Tab-separated table of C-alpha atoms in Angstrom:
chain	number	residue	atom	x	y	z
A	9	MET	CA	62.438	163.925	85.959
A	10	LYS	CA	61.362	167.378	86.378
A	11	ALA	CA	63.461	170.240	87.319
A	12	SER	CA	60.490	171.491	89.880
A	13	GLU	CA	60.729	167.823	91.498
A	14	LEU	CA	64.261	168.447	92.410
A	15	HIS	CA	63.805	172.279	93.778
A	16	ASP	CA	61.981	170.066	96.541
A	17	LYS	CA	64.558	168.231	97.414
A	18	THR	CA	67.410	168.430	99.905
A	19	PRO	CA	70.842	168.426	98.800
A	20	ASP	CA	71.804	165.296	100.520
A	21	GLN	CA	68.671	163.651	98.719
A	22	LEU	CA	69.997	165.351	95.372
A	23	ARG	CA	73.406	163.719	96.004
A	24	ASP	CA	71.772	160.319	96.627
A	25	GLU	CA	69.719	160.655	93.560
A	26	LEU	CA	72.842	161.663	91.411
A	27	VAL	CA	74.485	158.569	92.778
A	28	ASN	CA	71.719	155.927	91.849
A	29	LEU	CA	71.881	157.993	88.553
A	30	LYS	CA	75.221	157.424	87.624
A	31	LYS	CA	74.942	153.822	88.824
A	32	GLU	CA	72.299	153.282	86.280
A	33	SER	CA	73.937	155.225	83.488
A	34	PHE	CA	76.768	152.575	83.923
A	35	ASN	CA	74.744	149.705	83.988
A	36	LEU	CA	73.141	150.995	80.763
A	37	ARG	CA	76.669	151.450	78.919
A	38	PHE	CA	77.493	148.081	79.809
A	39	GLN	CA	74.384	146.619	78.529
A	40	GLN	CA	75.131	148.580	75.331
A	41	ALA	CA	78.651	147.362	75.045
A	42	THR	CA	77.709	144.018	75.371
A	43	GLY	CA	74.593	144.106	72.759
A	44	GLN	CA	72.073	143.454	75.807
A	45	LEU	CA	70.469	147.081	75.638
A	46	GLU	CA	66.491	147.040	74.773
A	47	ASN	CA	65.873	150.682	75.138
A	48	SER	CA	68.547	152.802	73.929
A	49	ALA	CA	66.504	156.136	74.480
A	50	ARG	CA	67.097	155.556	78.103
A	51	LEU	CA	70.748	156.307	77.881
A	52	LYS	CA	69.727	159.972	76.917
A	53	THR	CA	67.134	160.348	79.595
A	54	VAL	CA	69.638	159.262	82.323
A	55	LYS	CA	72.268	161.772	81.408
A	56	ARG	CA	70.104	164.688	81.269
A	57	ASP	CA	68.520	163.903	84.721
A	58	VAL	CA	72.301	163.964	85.692
A	59	ALA	CA	73.008	167.113	83.936
A	60	ARG	CA	69.088	168.314	85.898
A	61	VAL	CA	70.483	167.272	89.429
A	62	HIS	CA	74.078	168.679	88.766
A	63	THR	CA	72.322	171.968	87.830
A	64	VAL	CA	69.699	172.068	90.769
A	65	LEU	CA	72.889	171.559	93.211
A	66	ASN	CA	74.669	174.140	91.785
A	67	GLN	CA	71.913	176.481	92.200
A	68	LYS	CA	71.289	175.567	95.785
A	69	ALA	CA	75.109	176.175	96.263
A	70	ALA	CA	74.770	179.521	95.218
A	71	ALA	CA	71.773	180.557	97.022
A	72	ALA	CA	73.154	179.390	100.160
A	73	ALA	CA	76.368	181.278	99.462
A	74	ALA	CA	74.681	184.218	98.602
A	75	GLU	CA	72.809	184.225	101.837
């Protein structure tokens, strides 16, 4: 997921995306703990996507506060 894709979304859509990513992160960590995780690189990408969503949400909040 690219940050440019996230900039086009509304804050509500970003929050929904964040919830979905956190659920996926939980499931991946659970699979890793039980030894069922096949693609360990997915953990890293989901973690970075969560950070991207947080960054875009903070940028939108700062822009709204500046107006």
